[in-house]
Amino acid sequence: MEDKKIRTKVTRPKFDSDLDVIELSKENIEDESVFSFGTISDCSLENHEADRITFKQVIFKKVIFNKITFRRIEFINVRFENCDLSNVDFNEASLHRVEFLNCKIIGINLNEATLRDVIFENCNGELAFFSYSNCKQVAFLQCQLRSSDFQNSTFSKVEFRESNLIQSQMNFTKLKGIDFTSCDIEGMGINIPDIKGARVTTTQAISLSAILGIIIK
């Protein structure tokens, strides 16, 4: 069902009615492990490292990720609620129908990730890394994204709504069709060719002109 808060059509994750409780431990977290149809709640995951793990139809609630490296991880129909994923390493991750709700994602590494139908809502993503990511039908709603890195990314139907993008880096990322009018983009790093076709307010345009070396009289 389409969410009225989101202008971009993003499909939220879907879950079976009965989900089991999933217990994660060093014994069952290993390369290419698959966890599905369950909930993971009120726990802390610490000092885990694995490659190509898959989570399908999983809900994380109040989970703290500490010193976690899950490269090339795959999330399919997954929800994170009130979780702390600060500084986790999800390099080259694949996310399909995933939502992050009221989460702390400071410094998260989603470089070179593939994001399809992903929602970040009311999240703190300062210093988050999305460089070289491929984003299609992705929405950032009321997020703190100060000093985040989206350089060299590919955007298709990406939405930023009421978000803090101060000093975010968007260099070498095509921004055509992106609406920044409800966001704070002061000091945002961009290239002149890439900003073409983006929607900004008059005030934002004046601010961008200074960054780009344009003099408005």
mmCIF file with all atom_site columns, C-alpha atoms in Angstrom:
data_model
loop_
_atom_site.group_PDB
_atom_site.id
_atom_site.type_symbol
_atom_site.label_atom_id
_atom_site.label_alt_id
_atom_site.label_comp_id
_atom_site.label_asym_id
_atom_site.label_entity_id
_atom_site.label_seq_id
_atom_site.pdbx_PDB_ins_code
_atom_site.Cartn_x
_atom_site.Cartn_y
_atom_site.Cartn_z
_atom_site.occupancy
_atom_site.B_iso_or_equiv
_atom_site.pdbx_formal_charge
_atom_site.auth_seq_id
_atom_site.auth_comp_id
_atom_site.auth_asym_id
_atom_site.auth_atom_id
_atom_site.pdbx_PDB_model_num
ATOM 1   C CA . MET A 1 1   ? 0.000  0.000   0.000   1.00 0.00 ? 1   MET A CA 1
ATOM 2   C CA . GLU A 1 2   ? 1.367  3.411   -0.900  1.00 0.00 ? 2   GLU A CA 1
ATOM 3   C CA . ASP A 1 3   ? 2.399  5.562   2.053   1.00 0.00 ? 3   ASP A CA 1
ATOM 4   C CA . LYS A 1 4   ? 0.940  9.069   1.836   1.00 0.00 ? 4   LYS A CA 1
ATOM 5   C CA . LYS A 1 5   ? 4.057  10.484  3.507   1.00 0.00 ? 5   LYS A CA 1
ATOM 6   C CA . ILE A 1 6   ? 6.212  9.361   0.604   1.00 0.00 ? 6   ILE A CA 1
ATOM 7   C CA . ARG A 1 7   ? 5.981  10.968  -2.802  1.00 0.00 ? 7   ARG A CA 1
ATOM 8   C CA . THR A 1 8   ? 8.192  8.291   -4.321  1.00 0.00 ? 8   THR A CA 1
ATOM 9   C CA . LYS A 1 9   ? 6.498  4.930   -4.677  1.00 0.00 ? 9   LYS A CA 1
ATOM 10  C CA . VAL A 1 10  ? 8.369  2.700   -2.248  1.00 0.00 ? 10  VAL A CA 1
ATOM 11  C CA . THR A 1 11  ? 7.171  -0.785  -1.326  1.00 0.00 ? 11  THR A CA 1
ATOM 12  C CA . ARG A 1 12  ? 7.452  -1.470  2.386   1.00 0.00 ? 12  ARG A CA 1
ATOM 13  C CA . PRO A 1 13  ? 8.533  -4.917  3.631   1.00 0.00 ? 13  PRO A CA 1
ATOM 14  C CA . LYS A 1 14  ? 5.941  -7.660  3.992   1.00 0.00 ? 14  LYS A CA 1
ATOM 15  C CA . PHE A 1 15  ? 5.887  -10.302 6.723   1.00 0.00 ? 15  PHE A CA 1
ATOM 16  C CA . ASP A 1 16  ? 4.071  -13.531 7.496   1.00 0.00 ? 16  ASP A CA 1
ATOM 17  C CA . SER A 1 17  ? 1.688  -13.319 10.445  1.00 0.00 ? 17  SER A CA 1
ATOM 18  C CA . ASP A 1 18  ? 3.661  -15.799 12.562  1.00 0.00 ? 18  ASP A CA 1
ATOM 19  C CA . LEU A 1 19  ? 7.339  -15.019 13.095  1.00 0.00 ? 19  LEU A CA 1
ATOM 20  C CA . ASP A 1 20  ? 9.567  -17.094 15.354  1.00 0.00 ? 20  ASP A CA 1
ATOM 21  C CA . VAL A 1 21  ? 12.164 -15.718 17.751  1.00 0.00 ? 21  VAL A CA 1
ATOM 22  C CA . ILE A 1 22  ? 15.654 -15.835 16.272  1.00 0.00 ? 22  ILE A CA 1
ATOM 23  C CA . GLU A 1 23  ? 18.682 -16.160 18.547  1.00 0.00 ? 23  GLU A CA 1
ATOM 24  C CA . LEU A 1 24  ? 21.966 -14.953 17.092  1.00 0.00 ? 24  LEU A CA 1
ATOM 25  C CA . SER A 1 25  ? 25.313 -16.092 18.493  1.00 0.00 ? 25  SER A CA 1
ATOM 26  C CA . LYS A 1 26  ? 28.899 -16.589 17.418  1.00 0.00 ? 26  LYS A CA 1
ATOM 27  C CA . GLU A 1 27  ? 28.056 -20.240 16.794  1.00 0.00 ? 27  GLU A CA 1
ATOM 28  C CA . ASN A 1 28  ? 25.385 -19.612 14.174  1.00 0.00 ? 28  ASN A CA 1
ATOM 29  C CA . ILE A 1 29  ? 26.753 -16.454 12.542  1.00 0.00 ? 29  ILE A CA 1
ATOM 30  C CA . GLU A 1 30  ? 29.076 -17.606 9.793   1.00 0.00 ? 30  GLU A CA 1
ATOM 31  C CA . ASP A 1 31  ? 29.641 -16.972 6.109   1.00 0.00 ? 31  ASP A CA 1
ATOM 32  C CA . GLU A 1 32  ? 26.532 -17.503 3.934   1.00 0.00 ? 32  GLU A CA 1
ATOM 33  C CA . SER A 1 33  ? 24.219 -18.129 6.908   1.00 0.00 ? 33  SER A CA 1
ATOM 34  C CA . VAL A 1 34  ? 20.490 -17.585 6.267   1.00 0.00 ? 34  VAL A CA 1
ATOM 35  C CA . PHE A 1 35  ? 18.051 -16.308 8.902   1.00 0.00 ? 35  PHE A CA 1
ATOM 36  C CA . SER A 1 36  ? 14.388 -16.057 8.002   1.00 0.00 ? 36  SER A CA 1
ATOM 37  C CA . PHE A 1 37  ? 10.821 -15.580 9.254   1.00 0.00 ? 37  PHE A CA 1
ATOM 38  C CA . GLY A 1 38  ? 11.590 -14.267 12.722  1.00 0.00 ? 38  GLY A CA 1
ATOM 39  C CA . THR A 1 39  ? 12.182 -11.425 15.160  1.00 0.00 ? 39  THR A CA 1
ATOM 40  C CA . ILE A 1 40  ? 15.369 -10.375 16.890  1.00 0.00 ? 40  ILE A CA 1
ATOM 41  C CA . SER A 1 41  ? 14.685 -8.140  19.892  1.00 0.00 ? 41  SER A CA 1
ATOM 42  C CA . ASP A 1 42  ? 16.252 -6.365  22.862  1.00 0.00 ? 42  ASP A CA 1
ATOM 43  C CA . CYS A 1 43  ? 19.782 -7.648  22.452  1.00 0.00 ? 43  CYS A CA 1
ATOM 44  C CA . SER A 1 44  ? 23.293 -6.577  21.560  1.00 0.00 ? 44  SER A CA 1
ATOM 45  C CA . LEU A 1 45  ? 25.334 -8.090  18.741  1.00 0.00 ? 45  LEU A CA 1
ATOM 46  C CA . GLU A 1 46  ? 29.035 -7.566  19.326  1.00 0.00 ? 46  GLU A CA 1
ATOM 47  C CA . ASN A 1 47  ? 32.264 -8.379  17.544  1.00 0.00 ? 47  ASN A CA 1
ATOM 48  C CA . HIS A 1 48  ? 30.722 -10.420 14.735  1.00 0.00 ? 48  HIS A CA 1
ATOM 49  C CA . GLU A 1 49  ? 32.209 -10.692 11.264  1.00 0.00 ? 49  GLU A CA 1
ATOM 50  C CA . ALA A 1 50  ? 30.812 -12.698 8.347   1.00 0.00 ? 50  ALA A CA 1
ATOM 51  C CA . ASP A 1 51  ? 30.372 -12.565 4.596   1.00 0.00 ? 51  ASP A CA 1
ATOM 52  C CA . ARG A 1 52  ? 27.221 -12.975 2.480   1.00 0.00 ? 52  ARG A CA 1
ATOM 53  C CA . ILE A 1 53  ? 24.717 -13.488 5.318   1.00 0.00 ? 53  ILE A CA 1
ATOM 54  C CA . THR A 1 54  ? 21.036 -13.330 4.343   1.00 0.00 ? 54  THR A CA 1
ATOM 55  C CA . PHE A 1 55  ? 18.063 -12.110 6.374   1.00 0.00 ? 55  PHE A CA 1
ATOM 56  C CA . LYS A 1 56  ? 14.568 -12.713 4.932   1.00 0.00 ? 56  LYS A CA 1
ATOM 57  C CA . GLN A 1 57  ? 11.340 -11.535 6.583   1.00 0.00 ? 57  GLN A CA 1
ATOM 58  C CA . VAL A 1 58  ? 13.110 -10.505 9.778   1.00 0.00 ? 58  VAL A CA 1
ATOM 59  C CA . ILE A 1 59  ? 12.201 -7.728  12.213  1.00 0.00 ? 59  ILE A CA 1
ATOM 60  C CA . PHE A 1 60  ? 14.940 -6.221  14.393  1.00 0.00 ? 60  PHE A CA 1
ATOM 61  C CA . LYS A 1 61  ? 13.652 -4.376  17.482  1.00 0.00 ? 61  LYS A CA 1
ATOM 62  C CA . LYS A 1 62  ? 15.920 -2.438  19.872  1.00 0.00 ? 62  LYS A CA 1
ATOM 63  C CA . VAL A 1 63  ? 19.013 -4.283  18.704  1.00 0.00 ? 63  VAL A CA 1
ATOM 64  C CA . ILE A 1 64  ? 22.454 -2.749  19.227  1.00 0.00 ? 64  ILE A CA 1
ATOM 65  C CA . PHE A 1 65  ? 25.095 -3.571  16.621  1.00 0.00 ? 65  PHE A CA 1
ATOM 66  C CA . ASN A 1 66  ? 28.599 -3.083  18.023  1.00 0.00 ? 66  ASN A CA 1
ATOM 67  C CA . LYS A 1 67  ? 31.754 -3.729  15.983  1.00 0.00 ? 67  LYS A CA 1
ATOM 68  C CA . ILE A 1 68  ? 29.810 -5.598  13.300  1.00 0.00 ? 68  ILE A CA 1
ATOM 69  C CA . THR A 1 69  ? 31.215 -6.389  9.857   1.00 0.00 ? 69  THR A CA 1
ATOM 70  C CA . PHE A 1 70  ? 28.710 -8.136  7.569   1.00 0.00 ? 70  PHE A CA 1
ATOM 71  C CA . ARG A 1 71  ? 30.025 -7.473  4.076   1.00 0.00 ? 71  ARG A CA 1
ATOM 72  C CA . ARG A 1 72  ? 27.867 -8.361  1.068   1.00 0.00 ? 72  ARG A CA 1
ATOM 73  C CA . ILE A 1 73  ? 24.944 -8.962  3.420   1.00 0.00 ? 73  ILE A CA 1
ATOM 74  C CA . GLU A 1 74  ? 21.472 -9.383  1.897   1.00 0.00 ? 74  GLU A CA 1
ATOM 75  C CA . PHE A 1 75  ? 18.265 -8.059  3.469   1.00 0.00 ? 75  PHE A CA 1
ATOM 76  C CA . ILE A 1 76  ? 14.913 -9.000  1.926   1.00 0.00 ? 76  ILE A CA 1
ATOM 77  C CA . ASN A 1 77  ? 11.688 -7.819  3.606   1.00 0.00 ? 77  ASN A CA 1
ATOM 78  C CA . VAL A 1 78  ? 13.422 -6.563  6.749   1.00 0.00 ? 78  VAL A CA 1
ATOM 79  C CA . ARG A 1 79  ? 12.493 -3.907  9.307   1.00 0.00 ? 79  ARG A CA 1
ATOM 80  C CA . PHE A 1 80  ? 14.765 -2.210  11.840  1.00 0.00 ? 80  PHE A CA 1
ATOM 81  C CA . GLU A 1 81  ? 12.908 -0.496  14.710  1.00 0.00 ? 81  GLU A CA 1
ATOM 82  C CA . ASN A 1 82  ? 14.739 1.648   17.278  1.00 0.00 ? 82  ASN A CA 1
ATOM 83  C CA . CYS A 1 83  ? 18.043 -0.052  16.528  1.00 0.00 ? 83  CYS A CA 1
ATOM 84  C CA . ASP A 1 84  ? 21.608 1.250   16.840  1.00 0.00 ? 84  ASP A CA 1
ATOM 85  C CA . LEU A 1 85  ? 23.626 0.402   13.733  1.00 0.00 ? 85  LEU A CA 1
ATOM 86  C CA . SER A 1 86  ? 26.306 3.016   14.231  1.00 0.00 ? 86  SER A CA 1
ATOM 87  C CA . ASN A 1 87  ? 29.544 2.263   12.385  1.00 0.00 ? 87  ASN A CA 1
ATOM 88  C CA . VAL A 1 88  ? 28.437 -1.166  11.148  1.00 0.00 ? 88  VAL A CA 1
ATOM 89  C CA . ASP A 1 89  ? 30.141 -2.335  7.970   1.00 0.00 ? 89  ASP A CA 1
ATOM 90  C CA . PHE A 1 90  ? 27.585 -3.415  5.360   1.00 0.00 ? 90  PHE A CA 1
ATOM 91  C CA . ASN A 1 91  ? 29.859 -2.753  2.402   1.00 0.00 ? 91  ASN A CA 1
ATOM 92  C CA . GLU A 1 92  ? 28.398 -4.087  -0.891  1.00 0.00 ? 92  GLU A CA 1
ATOM 93  C CA . ALA A 1 93  ? 25.111 -4.943  0.830   1.00 0.00 ? 93  ALA A CA 1
ATOM 94  C CA . SER A 1 94  ? 21.896 -5.731  -1.023  1.00 0.00 ? 94  SER A CA 1
ATOM 95  C CA . LEU A 1 95  ? 18.683 -4.288  0.453   1.00 0.00 ? 95  LEU A CA 1
ATOM 96  C CA . HIS A 1 96  ? 15.247 -5.091  -0.995  1.00 0.00 ? 96  HIS A CA 1
ATOM 97  C CA . ARG A 1 97  ? 12.085 -3.841  0.719   1.00 0.00 ? 97  ARG A CA 1
ATOM 98  C CA . VAL A 1 98  ? 13.812 -2.690  3.906   1.00 0.00 ? 98  VAL A CA 1
ATOM 99  C CA . GLU A 1 99  ? 12.879 0.045   6.363   1.00 0.00 ? 99  GLU A CA 1
ATOM 100 C CA . PHE A 1 100 ? 14.832 1.726   9.143   1.00 0.00 ? 100 PHE A CA 1
ATOM 101 C CA . LEU A 1 101 ? 12.491 3.367   11.685  1.00 0.00 ? 101 LEU A CA 1
ATOM 102 C CA . ASN A 1 102 ? 13.837 5.626   14.460  1.00 0.00 ? 102 ASN A CA 1
ATOM 103 C CA . CYS A 1 103 ? 17.291 4.119   14.122  1.00 0.00 ? 103 CYS A CA 1
ATOM 104 C CA . LYS A 1 104 ? 20.781 5.370   14.874  1.00 0.00 ? 104 LYS A CA 1
ATOM 105 C CA . ILE A 1 105 ? 22.910 4.783   11.771  1.00 0.00 ? 105 ILE A CA 1
ATOM 106 C CA . ILE A 1 106 ? 25.785 7.174   12.477  1.00 0.00 ? 106 ILE A CA 1
ATOM 107 C CA . GLY A 1 107 ? 28.770 6.236   10.324  1.00 0.00 ? 107 GLY A CA 1
ATOM 108 C CA . ILE A 1 108 ? 27.079 3.195   8.788   1.00 0.00 ? 108 ILE A CA 1
ATOM 109 C CA . ASN A 1 109 ? 28.987 1.829   5.800   1.00 0.00 ? 109 ASN A CA 1
ATOM 110 C CA . LEU A 1 110 ? 26.686 1.171   2.853   1.00 0.00 ? 110 LEU A CA 1
ATOM 111 C CA . ASN A 1 111 ? 29.307 1.929   0.237   1.00 0.00 ? 111 ASN A CA 1
ATOM 112 C CA . GLU A 1 112 ? 28.762 0.083   -3.046  1.00 0.00 ? 112 GLU A CA 1
ATOM 113 C CA . ALA A 1 113 ? 25.392 -1.150  -1.767  1.00 0.00 ? 113 ALA A CA 1
ATOM 114 C CA . THR A 1 114 ? 22.302 -1.872  -3.862  1.00 0.00 ? 114 THR A CA 1
ATOM 115 C CA . LEU A 1 115 ? 19.128 -0.374  -2.384  1.00 0.00 ? 115 LEU A CA 1
ATOM 116 C CA . ARG A 1 116 ? 15.688 -1.167  -3.807  1.00 0.00 ? 116 ARG A CA 1
ATOM 117 C CA . ASP A 1 117 ? 12.505 -0.020  -2.042  1.00 0.00 ? 117 ASP A CA 1
ATOM 118 C CA . VAL A 1 118 ? 14.244 1.217   1.112   1.00 0.00 ? 118 VAL A CA 1
ATOM 119 C CA . ILE A 1 119 ? 12.922 3.726   3.652   1.00 0.00 ? 119 ILE A CA 1
ATOM 120 C CA . PHE A 1 120 ? 14.914 5.594   6.295   1.00 0.00 ? 120 PHE A CA 1
ATOM 121 C CA . GLU A 1 121 ? 12.476 7.372   8.619   1.00 0.00 ? 121 GLU A CA 1
ATOM 122 C CA . ASN A 1 122 ? 13.464 9.585   11.551  1.00 0.00 ? 122 ASN A CA 1
ATOM 123 C CA . CYS A 1 123 ? 16.995 8.197   11.584  1.00 0.00 ? 123 CYS A CA 1
ATOM 124 C CA . ASN A 1 124 ? 20.280 9.761   12.693  1.00 0.00 ? 124 ASN A CA 1
ATOM 125 C CA . GLY A 1 125 ? 22.649 9.082   9.817   1.00 0.00 ? 125 GLY A CA 1
ATOM 126 C CA . GLU A 1 126 ? 25.370 11.635  10.396  1.00 0.00 ? 126 GLU A CA 1
ATOM 127 C CA . LEU A 1 127 ? 28.618 10.639  8.698   1.00 0.00 ? 127 LEU A CA 1
ATOM 128 C CA . ALA A 1 128 ? 26.863 7.728   6.955   1.00 0.00 ? 128 ALA A CA 1
ATOM 129 C CA . PHE A 1 129 ? 28.575 6.315   3.870   1.00 0.00 ? 129 PHE A CA 1
ATOM 130 C CA . PHE A 1 130 ? 26.583 5.597   0.707   1.00 0.00 ? 130 PHE A CA 1
ATOM 131 C CA . SER A 1 131 ? 29.265 6.286   -1.901  1.00 0.00 ? 131 SER A CA 1
ATOM 132 C CA . TYR A 1 132 ? 29.106 4.244   -5.110  1.00 0.00 ? 132 TYR A CA 1
ATOM 133 C CA . SER A 1 133 ? 25.704 2.919   -4.020  1.00 0.00 ? 133 SER A CA 1
ATOM 134 C CA . ASN A 1 134 ? 22.890 2.191   -6.471  1.00 0.00 ? 134 ASN A CA 1
ATOM 135 C CA . CYS A 1 135 ? 19.612 3.561   -5.087  1.00 0.00 ? 135 CYS A CA 1
ATOM 136 C CA . LYS A 1 136 ? 16.220 3.044   -6.691  1.00 0.00 ? 136 LYS A CA 1
ATOM 137 C CA . GLN A 1 137 ? 12.952 3.921   -4.955  1.00 0.00 ? 137 GLN A CA 1
ATOM 138 C CA . VAL A 1 138 ? 14.622 5.047   -1.741  1.00 0.00 ? 138 VAL A CA 1
ATOM 139 C CA . ALA A 1 139 ? 13.201 7.599   0.713   1.00 0.00 ? 139 ALA A CA 1
ATOM 140 C CA . PHE A 1 140 ? 14.897 9.530   3.515   1.00 0.00 ? 140 PHE A CA 1
ATOM 141 C CA . LEU A 1 141 ? 12.186 11.026  5.726   1.00 0.00 ? 141 LEU A CA 1
ATOM 142 C CA . GLN A 1 142 ? 13.037 13.453  8.541   1.00 0.00 ? 142 GLN A CA 1
ATOM 143 C CA . CYS A 1 143 ? 16.583 12.145  8.811   1.00 0.00 ? 143 CYS A CA 1
ATOM 144 C CA . GLN A 1 144 ? 19.785 13.674  10.147  1.00 0.00 ? 144 GLN A CA 1
ATOM 145 C CA . LEU A 1 145 ? 22.309 13.161  7.346   1.00 0.00 ? 145 LEU A CA 1
ATOM 146 C CA . ARG A 1 146 ? 24.860 15.827  8.168   1.00 0.00 ? 146 ARG A CA 1
ATOM 147 C CA . SER A 1 147 ? 28.264 15.142  6.576   1.00 0.00 ? 147 SER A CA 1
ATOM 148 C CA . SER A 1 148 ? 26.980 11.966  4.914   1.00 0.00 ? 148 SER A CA 1
ATOM 149 C CA . ASP A 1 149 ? 28.695 10.707  1.765   1.00 0.00 ? 149 ASP A CA 1
ATOM 150 C CA . PHE A 1 150 ? 26.689 9.939   -1.391  1.00 0.00 ? 150 PHE A CA 1
ATOM 151 C CA . GLN A 1 151 ? 29.504 10.555  -3.861  1.00 0.00 ? 151 GLN A CA 1
ATOM 152 C CA . ASN A 1 152 ? 29.553 8.627   -7.128  1.00 0.00 ? 152 ASN A CA 1
ATOM 153 C CA . SER A 1 153 ? 26.149 7.090   -6.426  1.00 0.00 ? 153 SER A CA 1
ATOM 154 C CA . THR A 1 154 ? 23.317 6.318   -8.840  1.00 0.00 ? 154 THR A CA 1
ATOM 155 C CA . PHE A 1 155 ? 19.896 7.752   -7.935  1.00 0.00 ? 155 PHE A CA 1
ATOM 156 C CA . SER A 1 156 ? 16.576 6.722   -9.468  1.00 0.00 ? 156 SER A CA 1
ATOM 157 C CA . LYS A 1 157 ? 13.360 7.866   -7.752  1.00 0.00 ? 157 LYS A CA 1
ATOM 158 C CA . VAL A 1 158 ? 15.180 8.920   -4.581  1.00 0.00 ? 158 VAL A CA 1
ATOM 159 C CA . GLU A 1 159 ? 13.460 11.254  -2.123  1.00 0.00 ? 159 GLU A CA 1
ATOM 160 C CA . PHE A 1 160 ? 14.793 13.457  0.664   1.00 0.00 ? 160 PHE A CA 1
ATOM 161 C CA . ARG A 1 161 ? 12.044 14.906  2.869   1.00 0.00 ? 161 ARG A CA 1
ATOM 162 C CA . GLU A 1 162 ? 12.623 17.317  5.767   1.00 0.00 ? 162 GLU A CA 1
ATOM 163 C CA . SER A 1 163 ? 16.155 16.048  6.244   1.00 0.00 ? 163 SER A CA 1
ATOM 164 C CA . ASN A 1 164 ? 19.414 17.646  7.359   1.00 0.00 ? 164 ASN A CA 1
ATOM 165 C CA . LEU A 1 165 ? 21.927 17.407  4.506   1.00 0.00 ? 165 LEU A CA 1
ATOM 166 C CA . ILE A 1 166 ? 24.351 20.027  5.779   1.00 0.00 ? 166 ILE A CA 1
ATOM 167 C CA . GLN A 1 167 ? 27.823 19.372  4.370   1.00 0.00 ? 167 GLN A CA 1
ATOM 168 C CA . SER A 1 168 ? 26.694 16.132  2.732   1.00 0.00 ? 168 SER A CA 1
ATOM 169 C CA . GLN A 1 169 ? 28.807 15.134  -0.231  1.00 0.00 ? 169 GLN A CA 1
ATOM 170 C CA . MET A 1 170 ? 26.948 14.522  -3.506  1.00 0.00 ? 170 MET A CA 1
ATOM 171 C CA . ASN A 1 171 ? 29.833 14.989  -5.929  1.00 0.00 ? 171 ASN A CA 1
ATOM 172 C CA . PHE A 1 172 ? 29.609 12.965  -9.152  1.00 0.00 ? 172 PHE A CA 1
ATOM 173 C CA . THR A 1 173 ? 26.037 11.919  -8.380  1.00 0.00 ? 173 THR A CA 1
ATOM 174 C CA . LYS A 1 174 ? 23.320 12.959  -10.841 1.00 0.00 ? 174 LYS A CA 1
ATOM 175 C CA . LEU A 1 175 ? 20.646 14.869  -8.914  1.00 0.00 ? 175 LEU A CA 1
ATOM 176 C CA . LYS A 1 176 ? 18.129 15.450  -11.687 1.00 0.00 ? 176 LYS A CA 1
ATOM 177 C CA . GLY A 1 177 ? 14.597 15.221  -10.316 1.00 0.00 ? 177 GLY A CA 1
ATOM 178 C CA . ILE A 1 178 ? 15.669 15.268  -6.649  1.00 0.00 ? 178 ILE A CA 1
ATOM 179 C CA . ASP A 1 179 ? 13.572 17.658  -4.528  1.00 0.00 ? 179 ASP A CA 1
ATOM 180 C CA . PHE A 1 180 ? 15.645 19.343  -1.815  1.00 0.00 ? 180 PHE A CA 1
ATOM 181 C CA . THR A 1 181 ? 13.147 22.101  -1.025  1.00 0.00 ? 181 THR A CA 1
ATOM 182 C CA . SER A 1 182 ? 12.201 20.767  2.436   1.00 0.00 ? 182 SER A CA 1
ATOM 183 C CA . CYS A 1 183 ? 15.809 20.009  3.426   1.00 0.00 ? 183 CYS A CA 1
ATOM 184 C CA . ASP A 1 184 ? 18.768 21.944  4.810   1.00 0.00 ? 184 ASP A CA 1
ATOM 185 C CA . ILE A 1 185 ? 21.535 21.637  2.185   1.00 0.00 ? 185 ILE A CA 1
ATOM 186 C CA . GLU A 1 186 ? 23.931 24.300  3.457   1.00 0.00 ? 186 GLU A CA 1
ATOM 187 C CA . GLY A 1 187 ? 27.502 23.462  2.455   1.00 0.00 ? 187 GLY A CA 1
ATOM 188 C CA . MET A 1 188 ? 26.454 20.431  0.418   1.00 0.00 ? 188 MET A CA 1
ATOM 189 C CA . GLY A 1 189 ? 29.210 19.254  -1.916  1.00 0.00 ? 189 GLY A CA 1
ATOM 190 C CA . ILE A 1 190 ? 28.122 19.039  -5.560  1.00 0.00 ? 190 ILE A CA 1
ATOM 191 C CA . ASN A 1 191 ? 29.434 19.383  -9.105  1.00 0.00 ? 191 ASN A CA 1
ATOM 192 C CA . ILE A 1 192 ? 27.898 21.878  -11.525 1.00 0.00 ? 192 ILE A CA 1
ATOM 193 C CA . PRO A 1 193 ? 26.805 19.288  -14.139 1.00 0.00 ? 193 PRO A CA 1
ATOM 194 C CA . ASP A 1 194 ? 25.220 17.041  -11.499 1.00 0.00 ? 194 ASP A CA 1
ATOM 195 C CA . ILE A 1 195 ? 22.882 19.606  -9.913  1.00 0.00 ? 195 ILE A CA 1
ATOM 196 C CA . LYS A 1 196 ? 21.073 20.212  -13.211 1.00 0.00 ? 196 LYS A CA 1
ATOM 197 C CA . GLY A 1 197 ? 17.379 19.365  -12.901 1.00 0.00 ? 197 GLY A CA 1
ATOM 198 C CA . ALA A 1 198 ? 17.296 19.289  -9.078  1.00 0.00 ? 198 ALA A CA 1
ATOM 199 C CA . ARG A 1 199 ? 14.533 21.225  -7.284  1.00 0.00 ? 199 ARG A CA 1
ATOM 200 C CA . VAL A 1 200 ? 15.664 23.860  -4.771  1.00 0.00 ? 200 VAL A CA 1
ATOM 201 C CA . THR A 1 201 ? 14.226 26.983  -3.176  1.00 0.00 ? 201 THR A CA 1
ATOM 202 C CA . THR A 1 202 ? 15.390 30.467  -4.090  1.00 0.00 ? 202 THR A CA 1
ATOM 203 C CA . THR A 1 203 ? 17.386 30.677  -0.864  1.00 0.00 ? 203 THR A CA 1
ATOM 204 C CA . GLN A 1 204 ? 19.000 27.324  -1.550  1.00 0.00 ? 204 GLN A CA 1
ATOM 205 C CA . ALA A 1 205 ? 19.863 28.400  -5.093  1.00 0.00 ? 205 ALA A CA 1
ATOM 206 C CA . ILE A 1 206 ? 21.681 31.462  -3.742  1.00 0.00 ? 206 ILE A CA 1
ATOM 207 C CA . SER A 1 207 ? 23.597 29.277  -1.286  1.00 0.00 ? 207 SER A CA 1
ATOM 208 C CA . LEU A 1 208 ? 24.540 26.824  -4.044  1.00 0.00 ? 208 LEU A CA 1
ATOM 209 C CA . SER A 1 209 ? 25.683 29.649  -6.283  1.00 0.00 ? 209 SER A CA 1
ATOM 210 C CA . ALA A 1 210 ? 28.318 30.587  -3.729  1.00 0.00 ? 210 ALA A CA 1
ATOM 211 C CA . ILE A 1 211 ? 29.533 26.991  -3.551  1.00 0.00 ? 211 ILE A CA 1
ATOM 212 C CA . LEU A 1 212 ? 29.741 26.794  -7.321  1.00 0.00 ? 212 LEU A CA 1
ATOM 213 C CA . GLY A 1 213 ? 31.536 30.097  -7.633  1.00 0.00 ? 213 GLY A CA 1
ATOM 214 C CA . ILE A 1 214 ? 28.606 31.900  -9.291  1.00 0.00 ? 214 ILE A CA 1
ATOM 215 C CA . ILE A 1 215 ? 28.114 35.592  -8.515  1.00 0.00 ? 215 ILE A CA 1
ATOM 216 C CA . ILE A 1 216 ? 24.475 36.743  -8.321  1.00 0.00 ? 216 ILE A CA 1
ATOM 217 C CA . LYS A 1 217 ? 23.853 40.487  -8.466  1.00 0.00 ? 217 LYS A CA 1
#
